[in-house]
Amino acid sequence: MASLADKLSDILNSAVNFGPELLLVSGILLLIVVDLMVKSSRWLSVVSILLATLVLVTDAMQWKLLENPVALFSEFLMLDSPAAAWKVVLDIGVLLVMIMAGRSVPLKSRGESYPLIFTLLLGGHLLVMASNLLIVYLSIELISIPSYVLAAFHFNKRGVESAVKYLLFGAVASALMLYGMSWIYTFTGNLNFIRPEFIDALLNADIIPLTIATVLMLSGLLFKIAAVPFHIWAPDAYTSSPTAVVALFSTVPKLAGFSILAKWFLVINLFGLSSIDWVSILSVIAMITLLIGNFSALRQSSVKRMLAYSSIAHTGFMMVAIVSVSEQASRNLFFYATVYTLMNIAVFTLVQLLEHKENITKAEEYKGMIRKYPFTGVLIVVLMISLAGLPPTGGFTAKLLVFTSLWEAYDYTQNPVLLYLFLFGLLNTVISLFFYLKVPFFMIFRERSDPQKDGEQKNVVWENYFVMILVLVILFLFFKPDSLMDVINNISFAF
Amino acid sequence: MTEYFFYFFGGMALLSAGFILFTRHILHAAFALVLTFLCVTALYILANAEFVAVTQIMIYIGGIIVLVIFGVMLTNEMSGKNNESSAVNRFTGGALALGLASLLCYGIMRMNLGLLKEASDPDQVQRLGESLLTDFVLPFEVAAILLLMALIGAAVIASDKLKKDQE
Amino acid sequence: MIPLEHFYFISAILFALGLAIVVTRRNAIFVLMGVELMLNAANINFVAISHGGKLEGQLFALFVIVVAAAEAAVGLAIILAVYRRFKTINLDKVNEITD
C-alpha cells in the first residue's frame, strides 16, 4: 500500500499531464461567470472560440510531446498516443461547432449553452483516455447530461419532446451498462480494464454470465454511437434540436464512443480468445445499422432528419473498421472519423445558413437554390458527394481505407460474415447515393417557385468561406491522403 | 438473526418494487419507491456498507424521492387517469420481469460467488474519505463538475418562460 | 452467514422489475422511477461484492448515487417542461415530431 505522500505526489504529477482538461474546467467556470456579468452574446462567443482554440493547441502540443503512455491519477486514465490524437479530433469538432454557433440564435440567446458544450467536450476527453470502468461511466454521463439539456434548446414543443425521449432512453441505456459493469466487477475484482489481471479474470469467468454482462455493457456504448438497436433517439433529437447542436451530437459524442468501443472491443474479444464470436455479432449489428440508416434516409423529406439517418449509416461504416480488428484498421477508423467530422459539420453549417436565411428545412424547398446561392450550392454538392463516398473527395478515401482493412481481415480470418459485411457495405454505398444526391438534384434541376430578381448575386456570407476551407481540406485529403496518414501512422494503436 | 433481517428486507424491497409495476396510482408508486429504497438501505447495512447506506437515505430518499413527488404534484397527474396501464400491458410487464429475472438468476448461479464477507471494518468511513481525496480524486472532481452542470442545465430548462410565439 | 448469491438474486429481480416498468409504463415519471430501481440494483451488487477488503465497490456505488441525483434533477426539469407544453406526460401523447 502506497503511503499518503506517494499518493499526493502522484496526483501532482498527474496534473502536469492533465493540462488541457484543467484548462477546459477553468474555461467552463470562466464562461459561467462571463455569462452572468456580460449581457452581450458576442463576448461569450469570442471567449468560447478562444477557449476551444487554446484547448486544441494544448492538446496538439501534448500529442506532439508525448513519448510513452502515461497513467494518470492512480491509473484512472491512460494517456497514450491514440487518446491524445482522438482528443485533438474532438477539439477540432468543438471548435468548428463554436464557429458555426455564431449564427445559431437559440444557442446565442442563452449563454449557458457554451459551458454545456464544453462540459460535453470534457466528458469526451475523459472517455477517450479512460482506463477504468468508473471513469467510463462518469464520462458517459458527463457527455449525456449536457446533451439532454442542449437537445431542448429550441424550447418549443418538439424540442422538449426530443429531449425527454433522449433523456429516458439515455438513462435506461446507462443503467443497463451500469448493471453490466457491476457483474464485470464481480468477475474481475478490478475496475481497471487495461490491466492483465482484468483480462485473465475475464478468461476464467463462466461464459454465460460473462456474455450477459458484456451485452449489457455494450448497450450503453452502442447508445452513444447511435447504432442499432439503440439509434431510435437520434432522428428525433436531430430533427428538433438547434442545427449547431445537431452538428455537435453527430460528431463529438459519437467519436468519443467509438474510441472507447474500439478499446473495449479488444477487451471483450479477449484478444481473439473469447469463445463467443463477438466479431460476427458486431458485424451483424453493423449490417443492420447500415440497412436501417440508409433505407430510412431514403424516405425522409426533412434534410436534417435525412442527415440524422445518414449519420446512423456512417456509424455502420465506422463499425466496419472496428470489426476488422487490426492496428491498421484503428488507423483507418481514425482517418474516417476525421473526414466525417469535417464534412458533417460543414454540411450542417450550410443547412443552418439556409434555414436561417430562407427558413427552409425540406429537400423539396431547396429547389433552384443554386441560382440564388451559387457559392453555397456548389459547396453543398461537393459535401453530399463526399458524404456519399464518391471521388474526388476525402469521403471516398475514408471508405476505401475502411473497406481495405475489412478485406484484409477477411483474407486473414476467412470469416464469411466479414465477406457479407463487405458486400453489404458496398451495396449500401450505392443506395446512399439516392438520398445524398436528392438535395443537389432539387437545387440544380428544379426551378424556384419565386422568379429570380436582379441584384441577388451577393448571397455570400462568412459561412461560405468557412465551409470552403473545410471543403478544400476534404478535397485535399483525396489527392494527398498521405499527408494525414503519415501523421496517423505515428500513432501506436497497439494495446 | 441477521439472516431473518436480510430476507425480510429483501422480500419487502421486491414486493414494493413489484407494486410499482402494477399500481395505477402514481403517488402510491412514489411511496412504494421510498419503501424500496429504505429496504435497499437495510441491505447495504447488512453488507457492512454503513456510509453508502447513510448516503442512500440522504440523497435518494431525501433528494430524489422528494423531486419525484414534486414532479408528480406539479404535473398534476395524481389521479392516475392519464396513465392507466391495460391488462395486456401488465401481463407483458410481469412476463418480461419474470423472464429477465430468471435469465439473470441462472447467470448468477453459474458465477460461484461464495459468502458475504462478514467482518465489519471500524475505520471504513475514514478509509472511504481518504480514498475519495487520494486515489479517487479524479472521479470526485468529475462528479463535482457533473453536479454543477446538471444544476445549471436543470435551471435553464425550468426557468424557461413559455413564449406564446414559440408554440 | 448470508450467501452472496442471495444479494445478487435480489438485485437481479429488482433490475428486472425496473426494466419491466420502463418498458411497459407510458408515464415519463414512472419510467424515471424504473431507471432508479435499475441503478439501485446495480448498487446492491457493487456494495455486496468485496474483493479482499477493497472499497472500490462502495465508492462506485457512491458515485452512482451522485449521478442518479444529477440525472433525476435534469430529468424532472425536462419532464416539467414537457408538461407545460403538452399538458400531459404520457409518452404516447407527447408526439409532435411526426415524419
Coordinates of N, CA and C in Angstrom, one line a residue, chain A residues 69-268:
Chain A
P69 N 3.2 6.1 -23.1 CA 1.9 6.2 -22.4 C 2.1 6.5 -21.0
V70 N 1.3 7.4 -20.5 CA 1.4 7.8 -19.1 C 0.1 7.4 -18.4
A71 N 0.2 6.8 -17.2 CA -1.0 6.6 -16.4 C -1.2 7.7 -15.5
L72 N -2.5 8.2 -15.4 CA -2.8 9.4 -14.6 C -3.7 9.1 -13.5
F73 N -3.6 9.8 -12.4 CA -4.5 9.7 -11.3 C -4.7 8.2 -10.8
S74 N -3.7 7.6 -10.3 CA -3.8 6.2 -9.9 C -4.5 5.3 -10.9
E75 N -4.0 5.5 -12.2 CA -4.4 4.6 -13.3 C -5.9 4.7 -13.6
F76 N -6.5 5.9 -13.3 CA -7.8 6.1 -13.8 C -7.8 6.4 -15.3
L77 N -6.8 7.1 -15.7 CA -6.7 7.4 -17.1 C -5.4 6.9 -17.7
M78 N -5.4 6.7 -19.0 CA -4.2 6.3 -19.6 C -4.0 7.2 -20.8
L79 N -3.0 8.1 -20.7 CA -2.8 9.0 -21.8 C -1.8 8.4 -22.8
D80 N -2.3 7.8 -23.9 CA -1.3 7.3 -24.9 C -1.6 8.0 -26.2
S81 N -0.8 7.7 -27.2 CA -0.9 8.5 -28.4 C -2.3 8.4 -29.1
P82 N -3.0 7.2 -29.1 CA -4.4 7.3 -29.7 C -5.3 8.2 -28.9
A83 N -5.2 8.2 -27.6 CA -6.1 9.1 -26.8 C -5.7 10.5 -27.1
A84 N -4.4 10.9 -27.2 CA -4.1 12.3 -27.5 C -4.6 12.7 -28.9
A85 N -4.5 11.7 -29.8 CA -5.0 12.0 -31.2 C -6.5 12.2 -31.2
W86 N -7.2 11.3 -30.5 CA -8.7 11.4 -30.5 C -9.1 12.8 -29.9
K87 N -8.4 13.2 -28.8 CA -8.7 14.4 -28.2 C -8.6 15.6 -29.2
V88 N -7.5 15.5 -30.0 CA -7.4 16.6 -31.0 C -8.6 16.6 -31.9
V89 N -9.0 15.5 -32.4 CA -10.2 15.5 -33.3 C -11.4 16.0 -32.6
L90 N -11.6 15.6 -31.4 CA -12.8 16.1 -30.6 C -12.7 17.7 -30.5
D91 N -11.5 18.2 -30.2 CA -11.3 19.6 -30.1 C -11.6 20.3 -31.4
I92 N -11.1 19.7 -32.5 CA -11.4 20.3 -33.8 C -13.0 20.4 -34.0
G93 N -13.6 19.3 -33.7 CA -15.1 19.3 -33.8 C -15.7 20.4 -33.0
V94 N -15.3 20.5 -31.8 CA -16.0 21.6 -30.9 C -15.6 23.0 -31.4
L95 N -14.4 23.2 -31.9 CA -14.0 24.5 -32.4 C -14.9 24.9 -33.6
L96 N -15.0 23.9 -34.5 CA -15.9 24.2 -35.7 C -17.3 24.5 -35.3
V97 N -17.8 23.7 -34.3 CA -19.2 23.9 -33.9 C -19.3 25.3 -33.2
M98 N -18.3 25.7 -32.5 CA -18.3 27.1 -31.9 C -18.4 28.2 -32.9
I99 N -17.6 28.0 -34.0 CA -17.6 29.0 -35.0 C -19.0 29.0 -35.7
M100 N -19.5 27.8 -35.9 CA -20.8 27.6 -36.6 C -21.9 28.2 -35.7
A101 N -21.7 28.1 -34.4 CA -22.8 28.6 -33.5 C -22.9 30.2 -33.5
G102 N -22.0 30.8 -34.3 CA -22.1 32.3 -34.5 C -23.4 32.7 -35.1
R103 N -24.1 31.7 -35.8 CA -25.4 32.1 -36.4 C -26.5 31.4 -35.7
S104 N -26.2 30.6 -34.6 CA -27.3 29.9 -34.0 C -28.0 30.7 -33.0
V105 N -29.2 31.2 -33.3 CA -30.0 32.1 -32.4 C -30.3 31.4 -31.1
P106 N -30.8 30.1 -31.1 CA -31.1 29.5 -29.8 C -29.9 29.4 -28.9
L107 N -28.7 29.1 -29.4 CA -27.6 29.0 -28.6 C -27.1 30.3 -28.1
K108 N -27.2 31.3 -28.9 CA -26.7 32.6 -28.5 C -27.6 33.3 -27.5
S109 N -28.9 33.0 -27.6 CA -29.8 33.7 -26.7 C -29.7 33.2 -25.3
R110 N -29.1 32.1 -25.1 CA -28.9 31.6 -23.7 C -27.4 31.2 -23.5
G111 N -26.8 32.0 -22.7 CA -25.3 31.9 -22.6 C -24.9 30.5 -22.0
E112 N -25.9 29.9 -21.3 CA -25.5 28.6 -20.6 C -25.1 27.5 -21.6
S113 N -25.5 27.7 -22.9 CA -25.2 26.7 -23.9 C -23.7 26.5 -24.0
Y114 N -22.9 27.5 -23.9 CA -21.4 27.4 -24.1 C -20.8 26.5 -23.0
P115 N -21.0 26.8 -21.7 CA -20.4 25.9 -20.7 C -20.9 24.4 -20.9
L116 N -22.2 24.3 -21.3 CA -22.7 22.9 -21.5 C -21.9 22.2 -22.6
I117 N -21.6 22.9 -23.7 CA -20.9 22.3 -24.8 C -19.5 21.9 -24.4
F118 N -18.9 22.8 -23.6 CA -17.5 22.4 -23.1 C -17.5 21.3 -22.1
T119 N -18.6 21.2 -21.3 CA -18.7 20.1 -20.4 C -18.7 18.8 -21.2
L120 N -19.5 18.8 -22.3 CA -19.6 17.7 -23.2 C -18.2 17.3 -23.7
L121 N -17.4 18.3 -24.1 CA -16.1 18.1 -24.6 C -15.2 17.5 -23.5
L122 N -15.4 18.0 -22.3 CA -14.6 17.4 -21.1 C -14.9 15.9 -21.0
G123 N -16.2 15.6 -21.1 CA -16.6 14.2 -21.0 C -15.9 13.4 -22.1
G124 N -15.9 14.0 -23.3 CA -15.2 13.3 -24.4 C -13.8 13.0 -24.1
H125 N -13.1 14.1 -23.6 CA -11.7 13.9 -23.3 C -11.4 12.8 -22.3
L126 N -12.3 12.8 -21.3 CA -12.1 11.7 -20.2 C -12.4 10.4 -20.8
L127 N -13.4 10.3 -21.7 CA -13.8 9.0 -22.2 C -12.7 8.4 -23.1
V128 N -12.1 9.2 -23.9 CA -11.0 8.6 -24.8 C -9.8 8.2 -24.0
M129 N -9.6 8.8 -22.8 CA -8.4 8.4 -22.0 C -8.7 7.3 -21.0
A130 N -10.0 7.0 -20.8 CA -10.4 6.2 -19.7 C -9.8 4.8 -19.8
S131 N -9.3 4.4 -18.6 CA -8.9 3.0 -18.5 C -9.5 2.4 -17.3
N132 N -10.6 2.9 -16.8 CA -11.3 2.5 -15.6 C -12.8 2.5 -15.8
L133 N -13.5 1.5 -15.3 CA -14.9 1.4 -15.6 C -15.6 2.6 -15.0
L134 N -15.2 3.1 -13.8 CA -15.9 4.2 -13.1 C -15.8 5.4 -14.0
I135 N -14.6 5.7 -14.6 CA -14.4 6.9 -15.4 C -15.3 6.7 -16.7
V136 N -15.3 5.5 -17.2 CA -16.2 5.3 -18.4 C -17.6 5.7 -18.1
Y137 N -18.1 5.2 -16.9 CA -19.5 5.6 -16.6 C -19.7 7.1 -16.3
L138 N -18.8 7.6 -15.6 CA -18.9 9.1 -15.2 C -18.8 9.9 -16.5
S139 N -17.9 9.6 -17.4 CA -17.7 10.5 -18.5 C -18.8 10.3 -19.5
I140 N -19.4 9.1 -19.6 CA -20.6 9.0 -20.5 C -21.7 9.8 -19.9
E141 N -21.8 9.9 -18.6 CA -22.9 10.7 -18.0 C -22.5 12.2 -18.2
L142 N -21.2 12.5 -18.2 CA -20.8 13.9 -18.4 C -21.1 14.3 -19.8
I143 N -21.1 13.4 -20.7 CA -21.5 13.7 -22.1 C -23.0 13.8 -22.2
S144 N -23.7 12.9 -21.6 CA -25.1 12.7 -21.8 C -25.9 13.9 -21.1
I145 N -25.6 14.3 -19.9 CA -26.4 15.2 -19.2 C -26.5 16.6 -19.9
P146 N -25.3 17.1 -20.4 CA -25.4 18.4 -21.2 C -26.2 18.1 -22.5
S147 N -26.0 16.9 -23.1 CA -26.7 16.6 -24.3 C -28.3 16.7 -24.1
Y148 N -28.8 16.2 -23.0 CA -30.2 16.2 -22.8 C -30.7 17.7 -22.8
V149 N -29.9 18.5 -22.1 CA -30.3 19.9 -21.9 C -30.2 20.6 -23.3
L150 N -29.1 20.3 -24.0 CA -28.9 21.0 -25.3 C -30.0 20.6 -26.3
A151 N -30.4 19.4 -26.2 CA -31.5 18.9 -27.2 C -32.7 19.7 -27.1
A152 N -33.0 20.3 -25.9 CA -34.2 21.1 -25.7 C -34.1 22.5 -26.0
F153 N -32.9 22.9 -26.6 CA -32.6 24.4 -26.6 C -33.5 25.2 -27.5
H154 N -34.3 24.6 -28.3 CA -35.3 25.4 -29.0 C -36.5 25.8 -28.1
F155 N -36.6 25.1 -27.0 CA -37.7 25.3 -26.0 C -39.1 25.4 -26.7
N156 N -39.3 24.7 -27.7 CA -40.6 24.5 -28.2 C -41.1 23.1 -28.0
K157 N -42.3 22.8 -28.5 CA -42.9 21.5 -28.2 C -42.0 20.4 -28.7
R158 N -41.5 20.5 -29.9 CA -40.7 19.5 -30.5 C -39.4 19.3 -29.7
G159 N -38.8 20.5 -29.3 CA -37.5 20.5 -28.6 C -37.6 19.7 -27.3
V160 N -38.6 20.0 -26.5 CA -38.7 19.3 -25.2 C -39.1 17.8 -25.4
E161 N -39.9 17.6 -26.5 CA -40.3 16.2 -26.7 C -39.0 15.4 -27.0
S162 N -38.2 15.9 -27.9 CA -37.0 15.1 -28.3 C -36.1 15.0 -27.0
A163 N -36.0 16.1 -26.2 CA -35.2 16.0 -25.0 C -35.7 14.9 -24.1
V164 N -37.0 14.8 -23.9 CA -37.5 13.8 -22.9 C -37.2 12.4 -23.4
K165 N -37.4 12.2 -24.7 CA -37.2 10.9 -25.2 C -35.7 10.5 -25.1
Y166 N -34.9 11.5 -25.5 CA -33.4 11.3 -25.4 C -33.0 10.9 -24.0
L167 N -33.6 11.7 -23.0 CA -33.2 11.5 -21.7 C -33.6 10.1 -21.2
L168 N -34.8 9.8 -21.4 CA -35.3 8.5 -20.8 C -34.5 7.3 -21.5
F169 N -34.3 7.5 -22.8 CA -33.6 6.4 -23.5 C -32.2 6.3 -23.0
G170 N -31.5 7.5 -22.8 CA -30.2 7.5 -22.4 C -30.0 7.0 -21.0
A171 N -31.0 7.4 -20.1 CA -30.9 6.9 -18.7 C -31.0 5.4 -18.7
V172 N -31.9 4.8 -19.5 CA -32.1 3.4 -19.5 C -30.8 2.7 -20.0
A173 N -30.3 3.3 -21.1 CA -29.0 2.6 -21.7 C -27.9 2.7 -20.6
S174 N -27.8 3.8 -19.9 CA -26.6 3.8 -19.0 C -26.9 3.0 -17.8
A175 N -28.2 2.8 -17.4 CA -28.5 1.9 -16.3 C -28.2 0.4 -16.7
L176 N -28.5 0.1 -17.9 CA -28.1 -1.3 -18.4 C -26.6 -1.5 -18.4
M177 N -25.9 -0.4 -18.8 CA -24.5 -0.5 -18.9 C -23.9 -0.7 -17.5
L178 N -24.5 0.1 -16.5 CA -24.0 0.0 -15.2 C -24.2 -1.4 -14.6
Y179 N -25.3 -2.0 -14.8 CA -25.6 -3.3 -14.3 C -24.6 -4.3 -14.9
G180 N -24.3 -4.2 -16.2 CA -23.3 -5.0 -16.8 C -21.9 -4.8 -16.1
M181 N -21.6 -3.5 -15.8 CA -20.3 -3.2 -15.2 C -20.3 -3.9 -13.8
S182 N -21.4 -3.9 -13.1 CA -21.4 -4.5 -11.7 C -21.0 -5.9 -11.8
W183 N -21.5 -6.6 -12.8 CA -21.2 -8.0 -13.0 C -19.7 -8.2 -13.4
I184 N -19.3 -7.3 -14.3 CA -17.9 -7.5 -14.7 C -16.9 -7.2 -13.5
Y185 N -17.3 -6.3 -12.7 CA -16.5 -6.0 -11.5 C -16.5 -7.3 -10.6
T186 N -17.7 -7.9 -10.6 CA -17.8 -9.2 -9.8 C -16.8 -10.2 -10.2
F187 N -16.6 -10.4 -11.6 CA -15.7 -11.4 -12.1 C -14.3 -11.0 -11.8
T188 N -13.9 -9.7 -12.0 CA -12.5 -9.3 -12.0 C -12.0 -8.8 -10.7
G189 N -12.9 -8.2 -9.9 CA -12.4 -7.5 -8.7 C -11.5 -6.3 -9.0
N190 N -11.6 -5.8 -10.2 CA -10.7 -4.8 -10.6 C -11.5 -3.8 -11.5
L191 N -11.4 -2.5 -11.4 CA -12.1 -1.6 -12.2 C -11.2 -1.2 -13.4
N192 N -10.0 -1.5 -13.3 CA -9.0 -1.0 -14.3 C -9.0 -2.1 -15.5
F193 N -9.6 -1.7 -16.6 CA -9.7 -2.8 -17.6 C -8.6 -2.9 -18.6
I194 N -7.5 -2.2 -18.4 CA -6.3 -2.5 -19.3 C -5.3 -3.3 -18.5
R195 N -5.5 -3.6 -17.3 CA -4.6 -4.4 -16.5 C -4.6 -5.9 -17.0
P196 N -3.5 -6.6 -17.1 CA -3.6 -8.0 -17.5 C -4.4 -8.9 -16.6
E197 N -4.5 -8.5 -15.2 CA -5.3 -9.3 -14.3 C -6.7 -9.3 -14.7
F198 N -7.2 -8.2 -15.2 CA -8.6 -8.0 -15.6 C -8.9 -9.0 -16.7
I199 N -8.0 -9.0 -17.8 CA -8.3 -9.9 -18.9 C -8.2 -11.4 -18.4
D200 N -7.2 -11.7 -17.6 CA -7.1 -13.0 -17.1 C -8.4 -13.5 -16.3
A201 N -8.9 -12.6 -15.5 CA -10.1 -12.9 -14.7 C -11.3 -13.1 -15.7
L202 N -11.4 -12.3 -16.7 CA -12.5 -12.5 -17.7 C -12.3 -13.8 -18.4
L203 N -11.1 -14.2 -18.7 CA -10.9 -15.5 -19.3 C -11.4 -16.7 -18.5
N204 N -11.2 -16.5 -17.1 CA -11.6 -17.6 -16.3 C -13.1 -17.5 -15.9
A205 N -13.8 -16.5 -16.3 CA -15.2 -16.3 -15.8 C -16.1 -17.3 -16.6
D206 N -17.2 -17.6 -16.0 CA -18.1 -18.5 -16.7 C -18.7 -17.8 -17.9
I207 N -18.9 -18.5 -19.0 CA -19.3 -17.9 -20.2 C -20.7 -17.2 -20.2
I208 N -21.6 -17.9 -19.6 CA -23.0 -17.3 -19.7 C -23.1 -16.0 -18.9
P209 N -22.8 -15.9 -17.6 CA -22.8 -14.6 -17.0 C -22.0 -13.6 -17.7
L210 N -20.8 -14.0 -18.2 CA -19.9 -13.0 -18.9 C -20.6 -12.5 -20.1
T211 N -21.3 -13.3 -20.9 CA -22.0 -12.8 -22.1 C -23.1 -11.9 -21.7
I212 N -23.8 -12.2 -20.7 CA -24.9 -11.3 -20.3 C -24.3 -10.0 -19.9
A213 N -23.3 -10.0 -19.1 CA -22.7 -8.7 -18.7 C -22.2 -7.9 -19.8
T214 N -21.5 -8.6 -20.8 CA -20.9 -7.9 -21.9 C -22.0 -7.3 -22.8
V215 N -23.1 -8.0 -23.0 CA -24.2 -7.5 -23.8 C -24.8 -6.2 -23.2
L216 N -25.0 -6.3 -21.8 CA -25.5 -5.1 -21.1 C -24.5 -3.9 -21.2
M217 N -23.3 -4.2 -21.1 CA -22.2 -3.2 -21.1 C -22.2 -2.5 -22.5
L218 N -22.3 -3.4 -23.6 CA -22.2 -2.9 -24.9 C -23.4 -1.9 -25.2
S219 N -24.6 -2.2 -24.6 CA -25.7 -1.4 -24.9 C -25.5 0.1 -24.6
G220 N -24.8 0.3 -23.6 CA -24.5 1.7 -23.2 C -23.7 2.4 -24.3
L221 N -22.6 1.6 -24.8 CA -21.8 2.2 -25.8 C -22.5 2.4 -27.1
L222 N -23.3 1.4 -27.5 CA -24.0 1.4 -28.8 C -24.9 2.6 -28.8
F223 N -25.5 2.9 -27.6 CA -26.4 4.1 -27.5 C -25.6 5.4 -27.8
K224 N -24.4 5.5 -27.3 CA -23.6 6.7 -27.6 C -23.2 6.9 -29.0
I225 N -22.9 5.7 -29.7 CA -22.6 5.9 -31.1 C -23.8 5.8 -32.0
A226 N -25.0 5.7 -31.5 CA -26.3 5.6 -32.2 C -26.3 4.4 -33.2
A227 N -25.9 3.2 -32.7 CA -26.0 2.0 -33.5 C -27.3 1.3 -33.2
V228 N -27.8 0.5 -34.1 CA -29.0 -0.3 -33.9 C -28.7 -1.3 -32.8
P229 N -29.6 -1.6 -31.9 CA -30.9 -1.1 -31.8 C -31.1 0.1 -30.9
F230 N -30.0 0.8 -30.6 CA -30.1 2.0 -29.7 C -30.0 3.3 -30.5
H231 N -30.5 3.3 -31.7 CA -30.4 4.5 -32.5 C -31.7 5.3 -32.5
I232 N -32.8 4.8 -31.9 CA -34.1 5.4 -32.1 C -34.1 6.9 -31.6
W233 N -33.3 7.3 -30.7 CA -33.4 8.6 -30.2 C -32.8 9.6 -31.3
A234 N -31.9 9.1 -32.1 CA -31.1 10.1 -33.0 C -32.0 10.9 -33.9
P235 N -32.9 10.3 -34.7 CA -33.6 11.1 -35.7 C -34.5 12.2 -35.0
D236 N -35.1 11.8 -33.9 CA -36.0 12.8 -33.2 C -35.1 14.0 -32.7
A237 N -34.0 13.6 -32.0 CA -33.1 14.6 -31.4 C -32.5 15.5 -32.5
Y238 N -32.2 14.9 -33.7 CA -31.5 15.6 -34.7 C -32.5 16.6 -35.4
T239 N -33.8 16.1 -35.5 CA -34.8 17.0 -36.2 C -35.1 18.2 -35.4
S240 N -35.2 18.1 -34.1 CA -35.8 19.2 -33.3 C -34.8 19.9 -32.5
S241 N -33.5 19.6 -32.6 CA -32.5 20.4 -31.8 C -32.0 21.5 -32.8
P242 N -31.4 22.6 -32.2 CA -30.8 23.6 -33.0 C -29.7 22.9 -33.9
T243 N -29.5 23.4 -35.1 CA -28.7 22.8 -36.0 C -27.2 22.7 -35.5
A244 N -26.7 23.7 -34.8 CA -25.4 23.6 -34.3 C -25.2 22.5 -33.3
V245 N -26.3 22.3 -32.5 CA -26.2 21.2 -31.5 C -26.2 19.9 -32.3
V246 N -27.0 19.8 -33.4 CA -27.0 18.5 -34.1 C -25.6 18.2 -34.7
A247 N -24.9 19.3 -35.2 CA -23.6 19.1 -35.7 C -22.7 18.5 -34.6
L248 N -22.9 19.0 -33.4 CA -22.1 18.6 -32.2 C -22.5 17.1 -31.9
F249 N -23.8 16.8 -31.8 CA -24.2 15.5 -31.4 C -23.7 14.4 -32.4
S250 N -23.7 14.8 -33.7 CA -23.3 13.8 -34.7 C -21.8 13.6 -34.7
T251 N -21.0 14.4 -34.0 CA -19.6 14.2 -34.1 C -19.0 13.8 -32.7
V252 N -19.0 14.8 -31.8 CA -18.2 14.6 -30.6 C -18.5 13.4 -29.8
P253 N -19.8 13.2 -29.3 CA -20.1 12.1 -28.5 C -19.9 10.8 -29.3
K254 N -20.2 10.8 -30.5 CA -20.1 9.6 -31.4 C -18.7 9.2 -31.5
L255 N -17.8 10.1 -31.8 CA -16.4 9.7 -31.9 C -15.8 9.3 -30.6
A256 N -16.1 10.0 -29.5 CA -15.6 9.5 -28.2 C -16.1 8.1 -27.9
G257 N -17.4 7.8 -28.3 CA -17.9 6.5 -28.1 C -17.2 5.5 -28.9
F258 N -16.8 5.9 -30.1 CA -16.1 4.9 -31.0 C -14.7 4.6 -30.4
S259 N -14.0 5.7 -29.9 CA -12.7 5.4 -29.4 C -12.8 4.4 -28.2
I260 N -13.8 4.5 -27.4 CA -13.8 3.6 -26.2 C -14.3 2.3 -26.7
L261 N -15.2 2.2 -27.7 CA -15.7 0.9 -28.2 C -14.6 0.2 -28.8
A262 N -13.7 0.9 -29.5 CA -12.5 0.2 -30.1 C -11.7 -0.4 -29.1
K263 N -11.5 0.3 -27.9 CA -10.7 -0.3 -26.8 C -11.4 -1.4 -26.2
W264 N -12.7 -1.2 -25.9 CA -13.5 -2.3 -25.2 C -13.6 -3.5 -26.1
F265 N -13.7 -3.3 -27.4 CA -13.9 -4.5 -28.2 C -12.8 -5.4 -28.1
L266 N -11.5 -4.9 -28.0 CA -10.4 -5.8 -27.8 C -10.5 -6.5 -26.4
V267 N -11.0 -5.8 -25.4 CA -11.1 -6.5 -24.1 C -12.1 -7.6 -24.1
I268 N -13.4 -7.3 -24.7 CA -14.4 -8.3 -24.6 C -14.1 -9.5 -25.5

